[in-house]
Amino acid sequence: MSAHPYDHGHTVAGWTGCGIALAGTALLGAGVCTVSGPLLAAGAAVDVLALLVTWALHLAGWGKPSGPRPREEWSWRVRDSGARAGHAECLGCRWAGRRGGTAEVPAPVTVTAPAPVTAPGERAAEVDAVGAGG
């Protein structure tokens, strides 16, 4: 055990995404060696899939933000309880619409009644009485 307070992000999202990306990169390497367009395309597609799977797992709570965490949250089997709100400095959370605790509370909406329209020849006092609910 080391004395530092950091976890270094060993997570389900990280390991899964890395494994899928490794397979995609192997396909890309095979495509380069064999000069095969379909293998290059397949490798690129698998690498994009790795990115999307990692992002989805991170948003589901299987990825953790960087920085110090309590030692009981260091295990890769522990889900991140703050993932639903989003992580403050996380680009993936911002792309998903999660603001990381800095979400703005919407201001209350005030509904105002439109100004009454007076017909030609109608008196303003009658319109004000009707508009006031009387």
mmCIF file of C-alpha atoms in Angstrom:
data_model
loop_
_atom_site.group_PDB
_atom_site.id
_atom_site.type_symbol
_atom_site.label_atom_id
_atom_site.label_comp_id
_atom_site.label_asym_id
_atom_site.label_seq_id
_atom_site.Cartn_x
_atom_site.Cartn_y
_atom_site.Cartn_z
ATOM 1 C CA MET A 1 0.000 0.000 0.000
ATOM 2 C CA SER A 2 1.233 3.470 -0.779
ATOM 3 C CA ALA A 3 0.821 6.548 1.364
ATOM 4 C CA HIS A 4 -0.714 8.791 -1.303
ATOM 5 C CA PRO A 5 -4.437 9.755 -1.143
ATOM 6 C CA TYR A 6 -5.112 9.124 -4.837
ATOM 7 C CA ASP A 7 -6.928 6.252 -6.494
ATOM 8 C CA HIS A 8 -5.604 6.740 -10.058
ATOM 9 C CA GLY A 9 -8.981 5.782 -11.522
ATOM 10 C CA HIS A 10 -8.924 1.999 -11.738
ATOM 11 C CA THR A 11 -12.575 1.623 -12.743
ATOM 12 C CA VAL A 12 -14.879 -0.690 -14.656
ATOM 13 C CA ALA A 13 -15.326 2.046 -17.286
ATOM 14 C CA GLY A 14 -11.577 2.505 -17.641
ATOM 15 C CA TRP A 15 -10.679 -1.174 -17.888
ATOM 16 C CA THR A 16 -13.575 -2.025 -20.238
ATOM 17 C CA GLY A 17 -12.863 0.901 -22.536
ATOM 18 C CA CYS A 18 -9.162 0.104 -22.557
ATOM 19 C CA GLY A 19 -9.817 -3.535 -23.470
ATOM 20 C CA ILE A 20 -12.147 -2.626 -26.328
ATOM 21 C CA ALA A 21 -9.724 0.051 -27.560
ATOM 22 C CA LEU A 22 -6.893 -2.484 -27.476
ATOM 23 C CA ALA A 23 -8.887 -4.797 -29.750
ATOM 24 C CA GLY A 24 -9.664 -1.887 -32.098
ATOM 25 C CA THR A 25 -6.034 -0.835 -32.211
ATOM 26 C CA ALA A 26 -5.018 -4.424 -32.977
ATOM 27 C CA LEU A 27 -7.437 -4.382 -35.909
ATOM 28 C CA LEU A 28 -5.973 -1.069 -37.059
ATOM 29 C CA GLY A 29 -2.466 -2.524 -36.836
ATOM 30 C CA ALA A 30 -3.503 -5.581 -38.820
ATOM 31 C CA GLY A 31 -5.088 -3.281 -41.406
ATOM 32 C CA VAL A 32 -1.864 -1.301 -41.745
ATOM 33 C CA CYS A 33 0.257 -4.453 -42.050
ATOM 34 C CA THR A 34 -2.004 -6.038 -44.659
ATOM 35 C CA VAL A 35 -2.928 -2.758 -46.382
ATOM 36 C CA SER A 36 -6.597 -3.616 -45.902
ATOM 37 C CA GLY A 37 -9.172 -0.845 -46.002
ATOM 38 C CA PRO A 38 -11.919 -2.944 -44.384
ATOM 39 C CA LEU A 39 -9.650 -3.826 -41.428
ATOM 40 C CA LEU A 40 -8.727 -0.156 -40.990
ATOM 41 C CA ALA A 41 -12.402 0.815 -41.019
ATOM 42 C CA ALA A 42 -13.299 -1.977 -38.582
ATOM 43 C CA GLY A 43 -10.477 -0.977 -36.232
ATOM 44 C CA ALA A 44 -11.549 2.664 -36.302
ATOM 45 C CA ALA A 45 -15.170 1.649 -35.650
ATOM 46 C CA VAL A 46 -14.163 -0.508 -32.675
ATOM 47 C CA ASP A 47 -12.107 2.379 -31.246
ATOM 48 C CA VAL A 48 -15.119 4.701 -31.539
ATOM 49 C CA LEU A 49 -17.199 1.993 -29.861
ATOM 50 C CA ALA A 50 -14.639 1.903 -27.017
ATOM 51 C CA LEU A 51 -15.063 5.621 -26.518
ATOM 52 C CA LEU A 52 -18.865 5.368 -26.408
ATOM 53 C CA VAL A 53 -18.886 2.354 -24.071
ATOM 54 C CA THR A 54 -16.448 4.076 -21.695
ATOM 55 C CA TRP A 55 -18.585 7.221 -21.697
ATOM 56 C CA ALA A 56 -21.803 5.265 -21.054
ATOM 57 C CA LEU A 57 -20.209 3.329 -18.186
ATOM 58 C CA HIS A 58 -18.838 6.554 -16.714
ATOM 59 C CA LEU A 59 -22.286 8.148 -16.798
ATOM 60 C CA ALA A 60 -23.770 5.015 -15.212
ATOM 61 C CA GLY A 61 -21.440 5.443 -12.242
ATOM 62 C CA TRP A 62 -18.712 2.948 -13.143
ATOM 63 C CA GLY A 63 -16.143 5.684 -13.792
ATOM 64 C CA LYS A 64 -14.784 8.030 -11.148
ATOM 65 C CA PRO A 65 -13.485 11.587 -11.274
ATOM 66 C CA SER A 66 -9.816 12.256 -10.709
ATOM 67 C CA GLY A 67 -8.584 13.499 -7.373
ATOM 68 C CA PRO A 68 -8.479 12.275 -3.797
ATOM 69 C CA ARG A 69 -11.217 9.974 -2.528
ATOM 70 C CA PRO A 70 -11.737 8.118 0.734
ATOM 71 C CA ARG A 71 -9.922 4.780 0.800
ATOM 72 C CA GLU A 72 -13.215 2.838 0.979
ATOM 73 C CA GLU A 73 -14.065 4.146 -2.518
ATOM 74 C CA TRP A 74 -10.782 3.008 -4.087
ATOM 75 C CA SER A 75 -11.987 -0.432 -5.185
ATOM 76 C CA TRP A 76 -12.869 -0.707 -8.862
ATOM 77 C CA ARG A 77 -16.077 -2.508 -7.810
ATOM 78 C CA VAL A 78 -17.455 0.622 -6.080
ATOM 79 C CA ARG A 79 -19.851 2.736 -8.115
ATOM 80 C CA ASP A 80 -19.491 6.503 -8.014
ATOM 81 C CA SER A 81 -22.408 7.980 -6.111
ATOM 82 C CA GLY A 82 -21.825 11.455 -7.591
ATOM 83 C CA ALA A 83 -22.113 10.368 -11.225
ATOM 84 C CA ARG A 84 -25.820 11.121 -11.522
ATOM 85 C CA ALA A 85 -25.223 14.814 -10.743
ATOM 86 C CA GLY A 86 -22.076 14.904 -12.871
ATOM 87 C CA HIS A 87 -18.476 15.729 -12.128
ATOM 88 C CA ALA A 88 -17.511 19.403 -12.015
ATOM 89 C CA GLU A 89 -14.518 19.335 -14.385
ATOM 90 C CA CYS A 90 -15.643 16.412 -16.574
ATOM 91 C CA LEU A 91 -16.138 17.097 -20.282
ATOM 92 C CA GLY A 92 -18.145 13.876 -20.728
ATOM 93 C CA CYS A 93 -20.548 14.875 -17.956
ATOM 94 C CA ARG A 94 -20.983 18.322 -19.506
ATOM 95 C CA TRP A 95 -21.699 16.745 -22.915
ATOM 96 C CA ALA A 96 -24.360 14.624 -21.223
ATOM 97 C CA GLY A 97 -25.942 17.730 -19.675
ATOM 98 C CA ARG A 98 -24.680 17.064 -16.169
ATOM 99 C CA ARG A 99 -23.083 20.090 -14.566
ATOM 100 C CA GLY A 100 -21.389 18.567 -11.526
ATOM 101 C CA GLY A 101 -23.114 20.250 -8.646
ATOM 102 C CA THR A 102 -23.026 23.673 -10.274
ATOM 103 C CA ALA A 103 -26.360 23.262 -11.997
ATOM 104 C CA GLU A 104 -28.305 26.455 -11.980
ATOM 105 C CA VAL A 105 -31.699 26.403 -10.350
ATOM 106 C CA PRO A 106 -34.190 27.796 -12.839
ATOM 107 C CA ALA A 107 -35.784 31.075 -11.824
ATOM 108 C CA PRO A 108 -39.518 30.964 -11.135
ATOM 109 C CA VAL A 109 -41.589 31.795 -14.169
ATOM 110 C CA THR A 110 -43.988 34.694 -13.769
ATOM 111 C CA VAL A 111 -46.949 34.697 -16.069
ATOM 112 C CA THR A 112 -48.369 38.067 -16.952
ATOM 113 C CA ALA A 113 -51.721 38.556 -18.586
ATOM 114 C CA PRO A 114 -51.656 40.287 -21.940
ATOM 115 C CA ALA A 115 -52.850 43.862 -22.023
ATOM 116 C CA PRO A 116 -56.525 44.107 -22.931
ATOM 117 C CA VAL A 117 -57.302 45.175 -26.432
ATOM 118 C CA THR A 118 -59.985 47.817 -26.774
ATOM 119 C CA ALA A 119 -62.285 47.704 -29.739
ATOM 120 C CA PRO A 120 -62.968 50.945 -31.549
ATOM 121 C CA GLY A 121 -65.575 52.911 -29.638
ATOM 122 C CA GLU A 122 -65.219 50.801 -26.456
ATOM 123 C CA ARG A 123 -64.457 52.665 -23.278
ATOM 124 C CA ALA A 124 -61.229 51.952 -21.404
ATOM 125 C CA ALA A 125 -62.976 51.843 -17.999
ATOM 126 C CA GLU A 126 -65.130 48.878 -19.066
ATOM 127 C CA VAL A 127 -62.073 47.059 -20.371
ATOM 128 C CA ASP A 128 -60.172 47.680 -17.125
ATOM 129 C CA ALA A 129 -63.090 46.317 -15.105
ATOM 130 C CA VAL A 130 -63.246 43.157 -17.248
ATOM 131 C CA GLY A 131 -59.463 42.746 -17.209
ATOM 132 C CA ALA A 132 -59.394 43.029 -13.412
ATOM 133 C CA GLY A 133 -61.746 40.093 -13.042
ATOM 134 C CA GLY A 134 -64.800 42.157 -12.254
#
